[in-house]
Amino acid sequence: MSDAPALTDELRLGRRALDGAAGVELLDEVSWDPEEHCWVLPLRLRADTSGSAIPEWTDWYVLIDEHYPWGRIDFLPSKKGGLEDTYPHQRLNRPGPVARPWREGRLCLQTGLAALGLRVRAEEPRSPEARLTWHVEGAREWLETAARGLLLSPGHAFELPDLPTYGNQQVVFRERGEDLGTWMGSPERRGWVELLPVPGNPRLLAANAFSSLDGRRVFSPAWGDLLRSVPRQRRFRVPWMRCDSLPILPPYAPPTSWPELEEALRSRGLDLRKELQAFASRLRDGERHLCLIGFPIPEKVGGPDVRMHWWALRLPIFAHGDNAPRGYRRDERSYWRHDEVHLFERSLALEWLRTDNWAPEELRSRGALPEPLRSSWVLLLGAGALGSAMAELLVRGGVSRLVILDGDVLEAGNLVRHTLELTDVRHSKADALARRLRSLNPDLQVHAFRKNLNEQTARSTWLVSRCDIILDCTASDEVLETLSRLTWEGDRLFFSTSFGAGARRLLCFSATSPSFPWGEFWKQAESWLQQEYEELRRTELPREGLGCWHPVFPARADDVALAGAVAVKALVRATVARPAARLDVYEREEHADCFRGVSHVSPVQAHARP
């Protein structure tokens, strides 16, 4: 076509490298596909597949990025002479659009191939001469490994099949390893599950409470405040059913029609028609309902099951009222006969929805704080700039039990370096911060109090007494002095942090004791605080608004974010080490965007170092 780009020298080199390659037969030259906006190379591959259903020779289409040797290289089976089944590490191998000569079962070749049971191969090259050949060889190895049934060998990481999903709606659930025993110990195989719309995001539905058909509780996940706050009138029930293992069609395809689902579930100990009939009479309202199908899964192939997993699909509209076709009576038996014909004899397609496990260990797989910190109740004193920055990092890292004390309201000027928003101005800092934090962690339980710490507050608020870690971000001597007069039952970790003007210096004091060691704090911190005071006297401080001169503390948002990150790391160390009393001092290096530790004893020793 006239708008096709010119074939590049790099792609010519890659194509020529395949001439004479063992087990490779080129079926045509490289051509441009304007719809896919890529180059296409049809070829035939030979692989040692003896003893399997995979032919020795299979036809493929290789889709190559316009900017080769960069970009994608995808292998898709040809509709003529290609694979028709779906295997592990392959997208669902549907025929796809009629006009295209290839199917949709793209191979997964760019992951760690050794982990897939393939032979250990050199790292993917980037030269024009070698990259295409490397992928062709990878496809041949994939075929041979699939023929031996080793794409998912015992000991490999378990992988779910590629499930085709429709629409933007998603169902989330909370299944942990410790919950599997509840499911395995229950005789119930079906029932009702309560779904909650996630506040602020109507596309997300959370599975909240599973019960039997007659309403007896089977399992309830421990969601946090965000989902517990959903009003009763917004909650609704849908059917659930569970089977013995992952319901797939061999080699590794998910069901895509109701007859296929019936076949897959039958081999896993579940009679789909019987299950649906148990629900149908309560779903004849002219609406489309969801249904959850659960099964236990292992962590490793061949290993023991470790937790439940759920798939969600959209049920069709069941016969109801006068909407059953002609020839059917208006009774339950006739309605169900109509539904059976509609679902199974006409092979109605399934509409799967995306699902996701929001268990803490799943959400934190990309990074989590240590368990001793995550499992603690944290008392945050001060929801200002530094307190809000640290709280957000802690909650994102997995802290899910938090109590906030702050008597101030948010002003517009705070937004220069605070994590809150304009809509929170003139609201309680504690309440507004709690609302924000709830939206970051579905497990979070947070309690906010619009008051500052004093002895009466501490004694009248039982939540204060249960906190394991007391995190002070107020930079207030009065708060520390109050903490020293309070006594907890047993040791607590006290962590007090503050920064100087411009956030150039950060002080982090940690101590393990039933009460805050006021004397030891001043012994270690007094000289540093005196130094801060002298520096502040020489600093021209800004003020906010007109009227009496009242200075504000200068520090940009990036300074506060950096200080908050350093303080969290210091808190992590203190949580593990549990020091008797320790002061860590960090200073921001000039012309550098980082803090360096300068002392954990006294400024005299720190400045005496070379």
XYZ file of C-alpha atoms in Angstrom:
610
model
C 0.000 0.000 0.000
C 1.103 3.579 -0.587
C 1.171 4.448 3.117
C 3.312 1.415 4.028
C 6.759 2.284 5.420
C 9.859 1.189 3.582
C 11.423 -2.081 4.647
C 14.398 -1.191 6.819
C 17.905 -2.569 6.469
C 17.684 -3.858 10.040
C 14.635 -5.996 9.265
C 16.271 -7.261 6.061
C 19.218 -8.450 8.152
C 16.909 -10.205 10.597
C 14.966 -11.871 7.813
C 18.121 -13.027 5.966
C 19.462 -14.603 9.140
C 16.629 -17.156 8.901
C 17.721 -18.426 5.482
C 18.864 -22.002 5.888
C 18.021 -22.108 9.618
C 17.278 -25.621 10.832
C 13.584 -26.355 11.306
C 12.460 -23.075 9.712
C 10.682 -22.710 6.358
C 9.714 -19.223 5.180
C 6.287 -19.208 3.516
C 6.390 -15.701 2.090
C 8.309 -12.455 2.302
C 7.846 -9.792 4.959
C 4.820 -7.562 4.288
C 3.249 -4.562 5.981
C -0.131 -4.939 7.732
C -1.824 -1.515 7.969
C -4.446 -2.648 10.494
C -1.919 -4.107 12.937
C 0.584 -1.389 11.989
C 3.450 -3.865 11.955
C 5.426 -6.152 9.667
C 4.185 -9.718 9.145
C 6.314 -12.758 8.309
C 4.580 -16.133 7.674
C 6.714 -19.185 8.391
C 6.591 -22.879 9.210
C 8.387 -24.396 12.187
C 9.542 -27.931 12.764
C 9.822 -29.232 16.321
C 10.310 -32.590 17.984
C 6.711 -33.159 19.115
C 6.564 -36.937 18.790
C 4.006 -38.633 21.002
C 1.842 -35.523 21.361
C -1.152 -33.952 19.605
C 1.066 -31.163 18.264
C 2.108 -31.759 14.612
C 5.782 -31.894 13.716
C 5.340 -28.902 11.386
C 3.116 -25.949 12.339
C 2.428 -22.676 10.541
C 2.815 -19.282 12.198
C 2.577 -15.572 11.573
C 5.266 -13.436 13.170
C 4.202 -9.855 13.892
C 7.253 -7.573 13.991
C 7.430 -3.997 15.250
C 7.945 -1.206 12.729
C 11.089 -0.163 14.613
C 12.810 -3.554 14.561
C 15.085 -4.614 16.241
C 13.154 -2.729 18.953
C 9.556 -3.329 19.954
C 7.406 -6.420 19.890
C 7.866 -9.750 18.126
C 4.723 -11.876 18.469
C 4.136 -15.461 17.321
C 0.514 -16.313 16.448
C -0.752 -19.641 15.061
C -1.978 -19.696 11.488
C -5.636 -20.551 10.943
C -4.432 -23.105 8.386
C -1.851 -25.552 9.636
C -1.421 -23.871 13.029
C -2.228 -24.830 16.621
C -5.918 -24.761 17.527
C -5.693 -25.692 21.218
C -4.688 -23.375 24.058
C -1.632 -24.285 26.150
C -0.058 -22.736 29.263
C 1.901 -19.541 28.608
C -0.351 -18.730 25.663
C -3.201 -16.311 25.152
C -6.610 -17.860 24.566
C -6.310 -19.348 21.079
C -9.564 -18.122 19.564
C -9.951 -17.789 15.774
C -10.248 -14.009 15.947
C -11.500 -11.776 13.089
C -12.415 -13.622 9.897
C -10.256 -11.387 7.690
C -7.048 -12.207 9.560
C -5.131 -15.364 8.607
C -3.847 -15.913 12.159
C -5.491 -16.929 15.424
C -5.281 -15.008 18.735
C -3.160 -17.520 20.698
C -0.005 -15.428 21.058
C 2.877 -17.325 22.641
C 4.563 -16.039 25.798
C 8.262 -16.059 24.864
C 9.613 -12.930 26.567
C 9.380 -14.090 30.176
C 12.089 -16.001 32.002
C 12.169 -19.013 29.725
C 14.150 -21.157 32.125
C 11.307 -20.818 34.630
C 8.907 -22.207 32.030
C 10.801 -25.469 31.729
C 12.605 -24.421 28.545
C 16.298 -24.895 28.068
C 18.456 -22.159 29.521
C 19.126 -19.722 26.688
C 21.275 -16.648 26.305
C 19.807 -13.264 27.158
C 17.650 -11.827 24.392
C 19.934 -10.076 21.874
C 19.171 -6.658 20.440
C 21.161 -6.805 17.216
C 19.190 -6.910 13.920
C 20.980 -10.090 12.850
C 20.197 -12.062 16.014
C 16.949 -10.907 17.635
C 14.423 -12.411 15.195
C 16.345 -15.696 15.089
C 16.398 -15.785 18.890
C 12.585 -15.539 18.994
C 12.141 -18.183 16.292
C 14.316 -20.565 18.293
C 12.271 -19.716 21.397
C 9.042 -20.644 19.578
C 10.498 -24.017 18.548
C 11.565 -24.699 22.135
C 8.096 -23.692 23.353
C 6.529 -26.242 20.990
C 8.821 -29.024 22.152
C 8.208 -28.194 25.807
C 4.427 -28.099 25.216
C 4.619 -31.495 23.488
C 6.346 -32.977 26.552
C 3.707 -31.454 28.848
C 6.324 -29.440 30.717
C 5.110 -25.877 30.243
C 3.714 -26.178 33.773
C 5.950 -28.718 35.493
C 5.823 -29.559 39.208
C 7.587 -26.886 41.183
C 6.931 -24.098 38.685
C 4.876 -21.086 39.722
C 1.155 -21.775 39.272
C -0.487 -19.820 36.479
C -4.153 -19.231 35.729
C -5.269 -19.520 32.080
C -5.934 -16.456 29.961
C -9.560 -15.621 30.760
C -11.385 -13.432 28.205
C -13.157 -10.629 30.061
C -15.804 -8.162 28.964
C -16.478 -4.591 30.035
C -14.778 -2.456 32.673
C -16.431 -3.908 35.764
C -14.242 -5.880 38.164
C -14.986 -8.066 41.177
C -12.412 -8.120 43.983
C -12.183 -10.606 46.822
C -9.997 -11.131 49.882
C -8.717 -14.689 50.175
C -5.693 -15.556 52.331
C -3.963 -18.857 52.967
C -5.369 -18.990 56.482
C -8.925 -18.803 55.048
C -8.671 -21.968 52.953
C -9.371 -24.173 55.977
C -12.722 -22.416 56.451
C -13.730 -23.267 52.897
C -12.430 -26.818 52.964
C -14.202 -27.452 56.283
C -17.564 -26.214 55.020
C -20.030 -28.634 53.393
C -21.601 -25.757 51.454
C -20.951 -25.757 47.701
C -23.258 -22.905 46.752
C -25.047 -19.935 48.235
C -25.261 -16.155 48.146
C -22.475 -13.621 48.336
C -22.945 -9.971 49.235
C -21.280 -7.546 46.813
C -20.330 -4.012 47.801
C -19.643 -1.190 45.339
C -16.261 0.281 46.265
C -16.885 3.920 47.328
C -15.797 6.370 44.656
C -15.339 3.688 41.981
C -18.560 2.125 40.649
C -16.555 -0.218 38.400
C -15.282 -2.165 41.434
C -17.408 -4.634 43.387
C -16.057 -6.311 46.522
C -17.161 -9.770 47.687
C -18.056 -9.254 51.321
C -20.051 -12.058 52.975
C -20.646 -15.604 51.721
C -23.679 -17.477 53.022
C -25.522 -20.726 52.252
C -28.741 -20.835 50.259
C -30.719 -20.677 53.496
C -28.728 -17.710 54.829
C -26.179 -19.322 57.179
C -22.829 -17.548 57.250
C -19.999 -19.445 55.504
C -17.157 -16.938 55.180
C -16.671 -13.204 55.776
C -13.432 -11.467 54.760
C -11.936 -8.873 57.115
C -12.265 -5.711 55.017
C -11.268 -2.338 56.434
C -13.223 0.861 57.058
C -13.713 1.826 53.393
C -15.907 -1.149 52.542
C -17.545 -1.426 55.946
C -18.936 2.063 55.382
C -21.011 1.049 52.329
C -24.718 1.580 53.217
C -26.966 -1.463 53.402
C -29.203 -0.200 50.606
C -26.286 -0.254 48.159
C -25.328 -3.866 48.872
C -26.775 -6.725 46.861
C -26.566 -10.525 46.724
C -25.548 -12.784 43.848
C -25.028 -16.561 43.601
C -21.733 -18.303 44.311
C -20.651 -21.892 43.756
C -17.341 -23.679 44.240
C -15.673 -26.714 42.714
C -12.698 -28.912 43.584
C -10.051 -27.421 41.262
C -9.420 -25.017 38.387
C -12.188 -25.597 35.773
C -10.417 -25.708 32.394
C -10.612 -27.558 29.115
C -7.430 -29.409 28.173
C -4.743 -28.550 27.455
C -5.242 -25.212 29.292
C -8.221 -23.247 27.980
C -10.884 -21.513 30.058
C -14.519 -22.230 29.150
C -16.017 -19.675 26.758
C -19.605 -21.016 26.446
C -22.146 -22.471 28.848
C -21.760 -26.026 27.493
C -17.972 -25.744 27.896
C -18.396 -24.492 31.457
C -20.762 -27.368 32.195
C -18.167 -29.827 30.886
C -15.291 -28.231 32.849
C -17.252 -28.115 36.119
C -18.575 -31.658 35.792
C -15.025 -33.008 35.894
C -14.418 -30.889 39.027
C -17.345 -32.259 41.002
C -19.999 -29.637 40.220
C -23.285 -30.064 38.329
C -23.778 -26.655 36.697
C -27.415 -27.158 35.709
C -28.321 -28.305 39.193
C -26.545 -25.323 40.732
C -28.177 -22.787 38.417
C -31.620 -24.272 38.934
C -31.240 -23.758 42.688
C -30.850 -20.009 42.122
C -33.032 -19.380 39.091
C -36.375 -18.968 40.868
C -34.961 -16.047 42.897
C -33.429 -14.327 39.878
C -36.488 -14.013 37.665
C -36.727 -10.226 37.829
C -35.695 -9.248 34.307
C -32.216 -8.186 35.418
C -28.774 -9.560 34.598
C -27.069 -10.848 37.723
C -23.490 -11.830 38.435
C -22.304 -15.219 39.643
C -19.020 -16.183 41.354
C -17.321 -19.533 40.753
C -14.583 -20.466 43.214
C -11.854 -23.087 43.323
C -8.710 -23.694 45.393
C -5.315 -23.034 43.776
C -1.723 -23.878 44.739
C 1.287 -21.596 44.819
C 3.421 -24.082 42.888
C 2.370 -26.573 40.222
C 1.855 -29.936 41.893
C 1.949 -28.392 45.354
C -0.833 -28.193 47.951
C -3.678 -25.742 47.522
C -3.012 -22.503 49.406
C -6.093 -20.321 48.905
C -9.392 -19.886 47.097
C -9.680 -18.023 43.815
C -12.873 -16.639 42.270
C -14.033 -16.066 38.722
C -17.041 -13.857 38.050
C -19.448 -14.066 35.127
C -22.602 -12.311 34.114
C -25.715 -14.506 34.059
C -28.246 -14.119 31.246
C -31.738 -12.840 31.899
C -33.770 -15.798 33.108
C -37.336 -16.371 31.922
C -39.791 -14.342 33.998
C -43.358 -13.070 34.013
C -44.823 -13.139 30.519
C -41.411 -12.935 28.860
C -41.016 -16.675 28.290
C -41.388 -17.630 24.600
C -44.546 -19.100 23.181
C -45.146 -22.723 23.962
C -43.955 -22.485 27.596
C -46.225 -22.370 30.624
C -45.775 -19.588 33.182
C -44.496 -21.814 35.975
C -41.045 -22.565 37.395
C -40.659 -25.911 35.652
C -41.414 -24.419 32.232
C -39.275 -21.389 32.910
C -36.317 -23.626 33.696
C -36.827 -25.702 30.560
C -36.693 -22.489 28.532
C -33.515 -21.425 30.336
C -31.831 -24.771 29.671
C -32.498 -24.469 25.937
C -31.333 -20.864 25.877
C -28.099 -21.518 27.781
C -26.928 -24.937 26.740
C -28.596 -26.092 23.554
C -27.950 -22.759 21.874
C -24.420 -22.645 23.311
C -24.675 -19.112 24.679
C -21.281 -17.432 25.128
C -19.976 -16.676 28.620
C -19.342 -13.104 29.720
C -16.486 -13.245 32.210
C -15.560 -10.245 34.348
C -12.102 -9.452 35.570
C -11.433 -10.528 39.164
C -8.577 -9.785 41.538
C -7.480 -10.938 44.974
C -7.084 -7.970 47.339
C -5.614 -9.958 50.202
C -2.826 -7.988 51.928
C -0.004 -10.256 50.743
C -1.230 -9.964 47.152
C -1.513 -6.173 47.199
C 1.897 -5.819 48.881
C 3.770 -8.186 46.552
C 5.521 -5.192 44.945
C 6.791 -3.947 48.269
C 5.729 -4.081 51.909
C 6.918 -2.875 55.281
C 8.188 -5.502 57.753
C 5.549 -7.590 59.507
C 6.246 -6.198 63.020
C 5.298 -2.753 61.741
C 2.391 -3.862 59.542
C 0.743 -5.767 62.392
C 1.064 -2.945 64.950
C -1.506 -0.422 66.082
C 0.068 2.983 65.350
C -0.847 6.176 67.205
C -0.091 9.190 64.988
C 0.239 12.442 66.905
C 0.045 15.306 64.440
C -1.549 15.150 60.978
C 0.476 18.006 59.538
C 2.815 17.932 56.547
C 5.324 15.427 57.911
C 2.681 13.369 59.713
C 0.514 13.074 56.582
C 3.510 12.129 54.425
C 4.607 9.408 56.842
C 1.048 8.143 57.326
C 0.574 7.722 53.588
C 3.833 5.809 53.220
C 2.970 3.585 56.184
C -0.537 2.785 54.944
C 0.680 2.082 51.407
C 3.297 -0.205 52.950
C 0.689 -2.286 54.761
C 0.037 -0.635 58.135
C -3.680 -1.224 58.628
C -4.408 -0.171 62.244
C -4.061 3.566 62.823
C -5.264 6.138 65.376
C -4.854 9.850 64.497
C -4.890 12.738 66.983
C -4.808 16.328 65.717
C -6.929 19.272 66.838
C -6.178 21.581 63.878
C -8.120 22.260 60.704
C -6.541 22.337 57.254
C -5.778 25.764 55.786
C -5.183 26.508 52.121
C -1.577 27.405 52.854
C -0.964 23.902 54.188
C -1.500 22.458 50.714
C 1.945 23.600 49.586
C 3.350 20.492 51.301
C 0.419 18.514 52.706
C -1.032 15.349 51.146
C -4.627 16.609 51.446
C -6.626 18.545 48.833
C -8.507 21.813 48.365
C -11.785 20.058 49.151
C -10.417 19.365 52.641
C -9.730 23.028 53.542
C -11.387 24.076 56.832
C -12.001 20.419 57.685
C -10.339 18.627 60.560
C -6.877 17.448 59.542
C -7.386 14.192 61.409
C -10.749 13.427 59.771
C -9.614 14.470 56.287
C -6.397 12.461 56.509
C -8.327 9.412 57.695
C -10.666 9.701 54.690
C -7.728 9.878 52.306
C -5.910 6.960 53.893
C -8.994 4.739 53.725
C -8.917 5.096 49.938
C -5.342 3.739 49.810
C -5.703 0.457 51.677
C -8.847 -1.736 51.683
C -7.749 -3.331 54.972
C -7.220 -0.084 56.862
C -8.996 0.560 60.140
C -8.360 4.174 61.085
C -9.813 6.204 63.948
C -9.532 9.996 63.860
C -9.935 12.353 66.841
C -10.199 16.116 66.437
C -8.119 16.867 69.505
C -4.518 17.138 70.562
C -2.873 14.800 73.026
C -3.336 15.535 76.703
C -3.731 13.363 79.766
C -7.520 13.525 79.684
C -7.658 12.533 76.005
C -5.252 9.647 76.546
C -7.186 8.286 79.509
C -10.646 8.724 77.953
C -9.745 7.255 74.553
C -9.223 3.517 74.991
C -7.739 3.205 71.488
C -4.721 5.207 72.606
C -3.907 2.609 75.235
C -3.940 -0.271 72.761
C -1.427 1.273 70.336
C 1.945 -0.477 70.079
C 3.804 2.347 68.333
C 3.487 6.018 69.268
C 4.546 8.171 66.325
C 4.975 11.849 67.221
C 5.107 14.280 64.287
C 4.041 17.413 66.178
C 7.491 18.932 66.881
C 5.900 19.998 70.184
C 7.709 19.956 73.517
C 4.341 19.957 75.270
C 3.313 16.736 73.527
C 6.562 15.001 74.510
C 6.220 16.209 78.079
C 2.647 14.840 78.149
C 3.853 11.519 76.792
C 6.394 11.319 79.593
C 3.588 11.544 82.181
C 1.566 8.750 80.587
C 2.322 5.117 81.329
C 1.299 2.181 79.120
C 0.903 -1.374 80.271
C 4.146 -2.830 78.976
C 6.773 -1.409 76.633
C 5.819 0.711 73.659
C 7.956 1.984 70.798
C 8.074 5.781 70.897
C 9.232 7.505 67.725
C 9.431 11.297 67.609
C 10.516 13.002 64.403
C 10.807 16.621 63.286
C 12.718 18.642 60.734
C 14.402 22.017 60.792
C 13.912 25.073 58.601
C 13.776 24.140 54.939
C 13.803 20.505 56.041
C 17.591 20.646 55.875
C 17.934 18.544 59.021
C 15.788 15.680 60.313
C 15.766 14.403 63.917
C 14.417 10.931 64.700
C 14.334 9.832 68.333
C 13.241 6.288 69.154
C 12.849 4.597 72.523
C 11.316 1.438 73.948
C 9.668 1.999 77.300
C 6.269 2.075 79.070
C 6.463 5.905 78.945
C 8.374 8.449 76.896
C 11.905 9.032 78.311
C 11.778 12.832 78.411
C 15.105 13.239 80.187
C 17.017 10.975 77.783
C 15.469 12.754 74.797
C 16.727 16.139 75.988
C 20.100 14.714 76.885
C 20.635 13.560 73.294
C 18.695 16.216 71.369
C 19.269 19.481 73.258
C 22.467 20.519 71.451
C 20.875 19.794 68.061
C 17.740 21.753 68.957
C 19.894 24.646 70.162
C 21.715 24.591 66.837
C 18.361 24.668 65.033
C 17.279 27.628 67.134
C 20.424 29.593 66.294
C 19.982 28.889 62.589
C 16.347 29.977 62.716
C 17.335 33.296 64.319
C 19.507 33.997 61.281
C 16.770 32.979 58.829
C 14.251 35.430 57.384
C 11.037 33.499 57.939
C 7.928 34.005 55.764
C 4.516 34.810 57.173
C 1.020 33.955 56.049
C -1.547 36.710 55.507
C -1.823 40.174 57.006
C -1.969 41.166 60.634
C 0.409 40.497 63.507
C 3.731 39.025 62.427
C 3.456 35.283 62.833
C 6.101 33.299 60.941
C 5.476 29.992 59.187
C 7.972 27.203 58.790
C 9.597 27.128 55.323
C 9.845 23.730 53.594
C 8.756 22.652 50.115
C 6.640 19.591 49.336
C 9.609 17.721 47.867
C 11.595 18.440 51.049
C 8.793 17.062 53.205
C 8.337 13.993 51.000
C 12.064 13.239 51.226
C 12.084 13.764 54.990
C 9.003 11.550 55.362
C 10.663 8.732 53.420
C 13.836 8.930 55.518
C 11.794 9.027 58.731
C 9.831 5.920 57.692
C 13.072 4.044 57.066
C 14.308 5.110 60.497
C 11.025 3.935 62.006
C 11.392 0.566 60.259
C 14.847 0.124 61.794
C 13.559 1.117 65.221
C 10.638 -1.308 64.936
C 13.064 -4.172 64.381
C 15.852 -3.073 66.785
C 13.641 -1.680 69.584
C 16.386 0.616 70.992
C 16.305 1.716 74.622
C 16.843 5.327 73.528
C 18.476 6.523 70.312
C 18.643 9.775 68.368
C 19.370 9.661 64.630
C 20.163 12.947 62.896
C 20.131 13.385 59.130
C 21.245 16.404 57.141
C 20.459 17.177 53.528
C 23.645 17.560 51.569
C 24.104 20.840 49.727
C 23.322 20.594 46.001
C 22.048 17.029 46.528
C 18.571 15.587 46.827
C 19.330 13.185 49.649
C 19.856 13.015 53.398
C 22.953 11.598 55.034
C 23.119 10.368 58.597
C 25.463 12.586 60.626
C 24.970 11.342 64.174
C 23.169 9.025 66.521
C 24.859 10.317 69.685
C 25.704 14.037 69.765
C 26.607 16.899 67.370
C 30.112 17.183 68.861
C 31.008 13.658 67.808
C 29.306 14.070 64.458
C 31.215 17.194 63.439
C 34.463 15.717 64.724
C 34.299 13.033 62.052
C 36.481 13.506 58.945
